[in-house]
PDB file of C-alpha atoms in Angstrom:
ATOM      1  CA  UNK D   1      97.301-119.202 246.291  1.00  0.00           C
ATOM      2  CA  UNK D   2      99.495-119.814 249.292  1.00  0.00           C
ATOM      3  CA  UNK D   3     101.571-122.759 249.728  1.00  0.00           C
ATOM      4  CA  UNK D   4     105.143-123.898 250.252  1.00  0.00           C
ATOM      5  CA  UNK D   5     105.988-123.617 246.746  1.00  0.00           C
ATOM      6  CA  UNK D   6     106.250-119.833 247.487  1.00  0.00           C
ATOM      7  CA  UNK D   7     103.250-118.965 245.448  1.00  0.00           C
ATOM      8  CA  UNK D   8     100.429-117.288 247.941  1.00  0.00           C
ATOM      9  CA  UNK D   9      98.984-115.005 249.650  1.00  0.00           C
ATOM     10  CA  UNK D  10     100.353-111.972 248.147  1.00  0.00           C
ATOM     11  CA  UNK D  11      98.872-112.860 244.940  1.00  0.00           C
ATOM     12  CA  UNK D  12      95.575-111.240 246.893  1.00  0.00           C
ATOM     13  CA  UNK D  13      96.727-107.833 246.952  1.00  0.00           C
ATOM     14  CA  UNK D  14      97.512-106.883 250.726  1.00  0.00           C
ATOM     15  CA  UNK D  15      99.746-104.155 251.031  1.00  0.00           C
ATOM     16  CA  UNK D  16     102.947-104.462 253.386  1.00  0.00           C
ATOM     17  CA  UNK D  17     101.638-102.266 256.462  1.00  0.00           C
ATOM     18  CA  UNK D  18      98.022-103.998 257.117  1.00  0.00           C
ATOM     19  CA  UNK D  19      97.836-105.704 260.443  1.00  0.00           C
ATOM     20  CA  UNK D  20      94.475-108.009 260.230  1.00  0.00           C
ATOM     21  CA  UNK D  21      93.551-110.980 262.657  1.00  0.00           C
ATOM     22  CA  UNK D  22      95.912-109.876 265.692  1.00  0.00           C
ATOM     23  CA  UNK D  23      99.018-107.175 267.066  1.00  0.00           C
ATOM     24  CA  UNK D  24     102.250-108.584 265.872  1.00  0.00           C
ATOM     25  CA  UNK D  25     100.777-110.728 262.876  1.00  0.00           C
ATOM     26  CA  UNK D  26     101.787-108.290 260.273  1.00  0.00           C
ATOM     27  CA  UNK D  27     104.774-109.953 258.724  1.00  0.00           C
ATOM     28  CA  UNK D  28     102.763-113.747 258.355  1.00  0.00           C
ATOM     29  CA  UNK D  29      99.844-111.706 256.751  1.00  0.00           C
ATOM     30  CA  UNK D  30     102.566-109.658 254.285  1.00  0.00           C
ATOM     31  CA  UNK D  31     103.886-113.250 253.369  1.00  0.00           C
ATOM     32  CA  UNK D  32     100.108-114.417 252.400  1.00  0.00           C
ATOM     33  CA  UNK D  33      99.104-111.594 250.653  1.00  0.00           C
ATOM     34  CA  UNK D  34     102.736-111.730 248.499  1.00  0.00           C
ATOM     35  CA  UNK D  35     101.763-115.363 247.833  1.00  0.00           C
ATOM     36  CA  UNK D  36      98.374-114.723 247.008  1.00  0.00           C
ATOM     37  CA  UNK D  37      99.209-112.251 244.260  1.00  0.00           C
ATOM     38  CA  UNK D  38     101.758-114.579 242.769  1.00  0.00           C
ATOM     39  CA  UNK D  39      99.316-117.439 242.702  1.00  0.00           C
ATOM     40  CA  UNK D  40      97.020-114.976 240.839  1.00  0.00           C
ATOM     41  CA  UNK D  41     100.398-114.175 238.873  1.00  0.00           C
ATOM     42  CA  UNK D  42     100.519-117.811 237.705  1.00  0.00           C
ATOM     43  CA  UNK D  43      96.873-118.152 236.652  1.00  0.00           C
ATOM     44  CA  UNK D  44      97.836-115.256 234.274  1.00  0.00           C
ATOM     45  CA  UNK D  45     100.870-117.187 233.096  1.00  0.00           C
ATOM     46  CA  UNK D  46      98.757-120.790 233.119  1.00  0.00           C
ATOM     47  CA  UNK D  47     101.014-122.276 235.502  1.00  0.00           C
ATOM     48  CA  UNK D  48      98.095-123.799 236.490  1.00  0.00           C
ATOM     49  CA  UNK D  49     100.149-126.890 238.566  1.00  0.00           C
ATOM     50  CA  UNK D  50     101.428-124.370 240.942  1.00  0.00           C
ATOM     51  CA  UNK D  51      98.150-123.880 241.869  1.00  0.00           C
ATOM     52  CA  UNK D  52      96.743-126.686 242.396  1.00  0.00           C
ATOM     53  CA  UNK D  53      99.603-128.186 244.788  1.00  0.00           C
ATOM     54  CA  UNK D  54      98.532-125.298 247.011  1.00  0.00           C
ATOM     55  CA  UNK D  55      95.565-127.458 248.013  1.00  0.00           C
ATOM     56  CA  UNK D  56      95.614-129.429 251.221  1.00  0.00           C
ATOM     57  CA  UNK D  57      94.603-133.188 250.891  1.00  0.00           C
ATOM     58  CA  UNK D  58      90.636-133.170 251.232  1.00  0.00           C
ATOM     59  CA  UNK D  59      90.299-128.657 249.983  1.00  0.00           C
ATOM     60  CA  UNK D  60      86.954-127.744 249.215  1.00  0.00           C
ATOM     61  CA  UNK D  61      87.258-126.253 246.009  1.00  0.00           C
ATOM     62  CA  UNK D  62      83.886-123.980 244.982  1.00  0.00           C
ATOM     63  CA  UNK D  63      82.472-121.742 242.259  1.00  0.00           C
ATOM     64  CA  UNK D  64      79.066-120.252 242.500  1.00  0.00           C
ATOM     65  CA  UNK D  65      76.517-120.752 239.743  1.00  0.00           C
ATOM     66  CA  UNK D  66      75.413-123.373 237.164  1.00  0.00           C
ATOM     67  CA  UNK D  67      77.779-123.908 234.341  1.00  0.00           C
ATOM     68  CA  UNK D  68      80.545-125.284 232.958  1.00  0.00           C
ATOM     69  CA  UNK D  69      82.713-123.988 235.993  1.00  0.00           C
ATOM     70  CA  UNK D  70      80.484-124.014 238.937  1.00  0.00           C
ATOM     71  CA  UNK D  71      79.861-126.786 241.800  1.00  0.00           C
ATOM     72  CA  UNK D  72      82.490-128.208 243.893  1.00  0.00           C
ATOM     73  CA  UNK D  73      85.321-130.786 244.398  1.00  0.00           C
ATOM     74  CA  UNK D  74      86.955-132.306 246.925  1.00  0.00           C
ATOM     75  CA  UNK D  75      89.859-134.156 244.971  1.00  0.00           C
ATOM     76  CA  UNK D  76      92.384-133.523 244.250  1.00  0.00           C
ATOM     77  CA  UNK D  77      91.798-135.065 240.973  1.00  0.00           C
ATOM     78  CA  UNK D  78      88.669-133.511 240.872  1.00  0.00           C
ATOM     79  CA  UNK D  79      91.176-129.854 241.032  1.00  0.00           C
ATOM     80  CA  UNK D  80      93.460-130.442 238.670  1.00  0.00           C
ATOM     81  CA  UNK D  81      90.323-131.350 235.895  1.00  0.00           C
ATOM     82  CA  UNK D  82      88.535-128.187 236.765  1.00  0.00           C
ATOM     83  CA  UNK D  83      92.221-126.441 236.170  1.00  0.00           C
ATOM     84  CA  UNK D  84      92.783-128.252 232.998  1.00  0.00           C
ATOM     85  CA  UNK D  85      89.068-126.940 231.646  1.00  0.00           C
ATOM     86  CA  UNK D  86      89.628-123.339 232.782  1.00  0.00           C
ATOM     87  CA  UNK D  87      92.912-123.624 230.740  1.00  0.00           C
ATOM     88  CA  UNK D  88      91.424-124.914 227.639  1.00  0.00           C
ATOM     89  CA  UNK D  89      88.183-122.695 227.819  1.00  0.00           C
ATOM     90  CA  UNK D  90      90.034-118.992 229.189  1.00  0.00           C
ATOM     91  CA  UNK D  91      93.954-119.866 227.768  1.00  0.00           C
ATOM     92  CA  UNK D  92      94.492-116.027 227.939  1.00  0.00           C
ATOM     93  CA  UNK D  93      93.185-115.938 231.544  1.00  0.00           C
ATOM     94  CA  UNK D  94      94.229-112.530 233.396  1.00  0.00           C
ATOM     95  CA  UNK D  95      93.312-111.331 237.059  1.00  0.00           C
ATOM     96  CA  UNK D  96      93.528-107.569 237.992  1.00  0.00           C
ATOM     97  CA  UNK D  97      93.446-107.830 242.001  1.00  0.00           C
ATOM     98  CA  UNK D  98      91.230-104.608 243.507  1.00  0.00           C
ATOM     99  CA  UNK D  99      91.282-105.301 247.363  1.00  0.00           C
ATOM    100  CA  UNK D 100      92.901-107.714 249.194  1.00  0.00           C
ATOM    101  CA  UNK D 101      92.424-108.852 252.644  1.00  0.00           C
ATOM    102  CA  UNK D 102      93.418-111.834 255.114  1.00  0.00           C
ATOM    103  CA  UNK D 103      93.011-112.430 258.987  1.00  0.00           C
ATOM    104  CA  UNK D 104      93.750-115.085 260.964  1.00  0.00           C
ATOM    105  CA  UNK D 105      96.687-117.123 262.387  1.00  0.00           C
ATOM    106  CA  UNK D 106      98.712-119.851 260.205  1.00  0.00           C
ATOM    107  CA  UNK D 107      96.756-122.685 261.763  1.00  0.00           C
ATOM    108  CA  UNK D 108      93.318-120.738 260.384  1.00  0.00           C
ATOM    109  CA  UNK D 109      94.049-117.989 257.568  1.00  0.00           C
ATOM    110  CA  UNK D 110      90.961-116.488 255.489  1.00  0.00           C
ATOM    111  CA  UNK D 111      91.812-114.227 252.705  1.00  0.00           C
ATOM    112  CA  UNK D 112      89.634-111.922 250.361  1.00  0.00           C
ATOM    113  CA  UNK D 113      90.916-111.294 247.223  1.00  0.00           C
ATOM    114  CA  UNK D 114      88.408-109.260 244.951  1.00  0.00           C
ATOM    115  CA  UNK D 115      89.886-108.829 241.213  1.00  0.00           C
ATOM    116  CA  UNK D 116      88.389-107.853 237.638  1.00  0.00           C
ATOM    117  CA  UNK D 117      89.396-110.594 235.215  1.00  0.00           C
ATOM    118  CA  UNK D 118      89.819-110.246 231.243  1.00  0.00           C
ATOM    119  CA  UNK D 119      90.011-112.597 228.762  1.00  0.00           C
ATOM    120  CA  UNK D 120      89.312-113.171 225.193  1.00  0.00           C
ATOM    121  CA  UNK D 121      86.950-115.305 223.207  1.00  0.00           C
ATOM    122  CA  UNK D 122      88.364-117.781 219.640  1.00  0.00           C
ATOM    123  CA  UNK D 123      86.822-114.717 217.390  1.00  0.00           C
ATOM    124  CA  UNK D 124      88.829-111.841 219.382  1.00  0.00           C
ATOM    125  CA  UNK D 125      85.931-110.330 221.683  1.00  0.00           C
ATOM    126  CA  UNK D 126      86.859-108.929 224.758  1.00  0.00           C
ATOM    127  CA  UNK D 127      85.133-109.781 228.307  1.00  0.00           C
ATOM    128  CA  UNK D 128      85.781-108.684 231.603  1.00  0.00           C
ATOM    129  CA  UNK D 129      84.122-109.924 235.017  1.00  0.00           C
ATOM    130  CA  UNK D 130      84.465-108.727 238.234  1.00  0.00           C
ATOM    131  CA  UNK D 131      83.963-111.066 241.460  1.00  0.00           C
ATOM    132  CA  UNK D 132      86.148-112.231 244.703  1.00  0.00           C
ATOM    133  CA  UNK D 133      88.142-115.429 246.326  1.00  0.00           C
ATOM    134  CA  UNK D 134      87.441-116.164 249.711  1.00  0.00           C
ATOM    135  CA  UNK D 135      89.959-118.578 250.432  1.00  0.00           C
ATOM    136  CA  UNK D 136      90.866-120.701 254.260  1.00  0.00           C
ATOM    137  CA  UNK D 137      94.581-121.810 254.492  1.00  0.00           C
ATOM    138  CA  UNK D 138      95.877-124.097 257.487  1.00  0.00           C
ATOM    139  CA  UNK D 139      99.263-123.979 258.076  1.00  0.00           C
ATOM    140  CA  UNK D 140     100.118-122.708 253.810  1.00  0.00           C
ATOM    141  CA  UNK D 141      97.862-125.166 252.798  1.00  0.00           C
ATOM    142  CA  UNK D 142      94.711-124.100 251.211  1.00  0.00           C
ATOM    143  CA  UNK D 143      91.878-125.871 252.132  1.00  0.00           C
ATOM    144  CA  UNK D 144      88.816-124.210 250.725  1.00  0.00           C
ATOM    145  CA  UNK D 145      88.486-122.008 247.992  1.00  0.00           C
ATOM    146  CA  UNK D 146      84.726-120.442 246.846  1.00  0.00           C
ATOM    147  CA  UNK D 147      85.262-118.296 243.934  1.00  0.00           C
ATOM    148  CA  UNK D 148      82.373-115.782 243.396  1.00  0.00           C
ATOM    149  CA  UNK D 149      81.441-113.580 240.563  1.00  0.00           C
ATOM    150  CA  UNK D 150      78.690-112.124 237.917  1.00  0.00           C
ATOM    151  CA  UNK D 151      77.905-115.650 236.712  1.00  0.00           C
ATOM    152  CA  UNK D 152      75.098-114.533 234.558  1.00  0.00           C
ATOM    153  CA  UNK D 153      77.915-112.804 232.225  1.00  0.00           C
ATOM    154  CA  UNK D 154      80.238-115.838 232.750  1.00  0.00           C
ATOM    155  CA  UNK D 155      77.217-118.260 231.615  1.00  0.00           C
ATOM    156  CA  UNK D 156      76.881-115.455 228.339  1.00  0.00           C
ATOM    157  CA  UNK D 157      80.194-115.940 227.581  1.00  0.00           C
ATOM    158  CA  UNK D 158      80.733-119.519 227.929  1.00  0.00           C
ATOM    159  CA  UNK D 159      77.679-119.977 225.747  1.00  0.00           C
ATOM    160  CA  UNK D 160      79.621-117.699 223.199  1.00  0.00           C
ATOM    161  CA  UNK D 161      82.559-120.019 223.351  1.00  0.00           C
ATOM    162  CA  UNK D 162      80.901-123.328 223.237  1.00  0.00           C
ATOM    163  CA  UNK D 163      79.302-121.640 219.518  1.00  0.00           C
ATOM    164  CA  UNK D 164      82.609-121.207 218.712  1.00  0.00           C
ATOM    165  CA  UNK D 165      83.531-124.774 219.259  1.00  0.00           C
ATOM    166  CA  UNK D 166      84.807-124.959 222.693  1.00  0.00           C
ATOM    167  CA  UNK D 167      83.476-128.075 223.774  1.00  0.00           C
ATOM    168  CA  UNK D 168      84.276-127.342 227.700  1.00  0.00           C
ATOM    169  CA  UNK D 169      82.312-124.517 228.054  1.00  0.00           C
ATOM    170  CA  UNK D 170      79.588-125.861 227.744  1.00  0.00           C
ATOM    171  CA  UNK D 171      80.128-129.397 229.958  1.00  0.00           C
ATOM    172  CA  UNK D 172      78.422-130.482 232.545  1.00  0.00           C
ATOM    173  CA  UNK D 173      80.533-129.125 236.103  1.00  0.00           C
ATOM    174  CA  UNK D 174      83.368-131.269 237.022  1.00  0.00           C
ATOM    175  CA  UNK D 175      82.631-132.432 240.966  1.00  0.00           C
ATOM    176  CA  UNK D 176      79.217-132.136 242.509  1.00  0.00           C
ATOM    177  CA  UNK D 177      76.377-129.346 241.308  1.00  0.00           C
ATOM    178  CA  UNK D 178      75.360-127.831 244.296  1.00  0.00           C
ATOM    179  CA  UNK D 179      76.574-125.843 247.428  1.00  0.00           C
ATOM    180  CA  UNK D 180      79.415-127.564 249.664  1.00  0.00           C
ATOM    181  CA  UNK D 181      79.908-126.801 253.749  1.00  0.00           C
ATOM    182  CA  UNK D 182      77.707-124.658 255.444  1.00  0.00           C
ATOM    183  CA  UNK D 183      79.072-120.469 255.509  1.00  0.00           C
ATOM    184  CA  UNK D 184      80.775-120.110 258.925  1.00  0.00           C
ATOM    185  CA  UNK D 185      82.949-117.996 260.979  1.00  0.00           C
ATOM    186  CA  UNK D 186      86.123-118.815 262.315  1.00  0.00           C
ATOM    187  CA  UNK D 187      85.643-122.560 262.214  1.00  0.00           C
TER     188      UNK D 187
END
């Protein structure tokens, strides 16, 4: 989503003028919110390894719910599998980013990034979900990422595909089941 591979913050949406986290910050926060809506970009190509070198060493990486794609990991390892199941399960994968925002300095960046997602099922049904990314980046490095969304639809529809023979969508999580850090501010 950010990262010195070029691909980051933009991907999120954040238009060219917004000033957020501090007076003279504009440019760094431009720069994040281009590389956000790449990274976002990518997903939609399923470029998923640009991605997931984003992560710093140690990243928190989250989804809310209980299925196939929910819980957390702190690998790196741990990443790259939940990557290569959202690949097999969603291969057409696309993000429509709504509203982006970030704040913050390079040393403690949090950006919004609230999207409407499509994809298609093996029989040719048509879903969409809505949700948002809260991600923290330290100096281009992201090192947590909760992803949020209607995860009563997303449990419908991975139910759907695992009738239709996707295996993965119907898995146990990769990483751990529950909750990660505490919420905070600023810390």
């Amino acid at each position: 989503m950010f990262g010195r591979s070029g691909v980051g913050a933009g991907a999120y949406g954040l238009t060219g003028g917004q000033v957020v986290g501090g007076e003279g910050w504009g440019v760094y926060h431009a720069i994040v919110r281009r590389n956000l809506r790449r990274s976002f970009a990518e997903v939609g190509r399923g470029n998923y390894g640009a991605i997931v070198r984003q992560f710093a060493p140690g990243a928190e990486h989250w989804f809310s719910g209980r299925h196939a794609l929910s819980g957390g990991r702190r690998s790196g390892e741990e990443i790259q599998r939940w990557y290569d199941r959202l690949a097999e399960v969603m291969p057409d994968l696309r993000f429509e980013l709504t509203k982006v925002v970030a704040k913050g300095w390079p040393w403690d960046t949090v950006a919004f990034a609230e999207w409407v997602d499509h994809l298609t099922d093996r029989e040719g049904n048509r879903y969409s979900n809505q949700g948002v990314h809260v991600v923290r980046i330290k100096w281009g490095r992201i090192t947590e990422l909760h992803i949020y969304c209607d995860t009563e639809l997303l449990e419908r529809v991975l139910e759907k595909l695992g009738g239709q023979g996707v295996g993965e969508a119907v898995a146990e999580p990769v990483g751990e089941p529950g909750p990660f850090r505490e919420a905070r501010v600023g810390g």
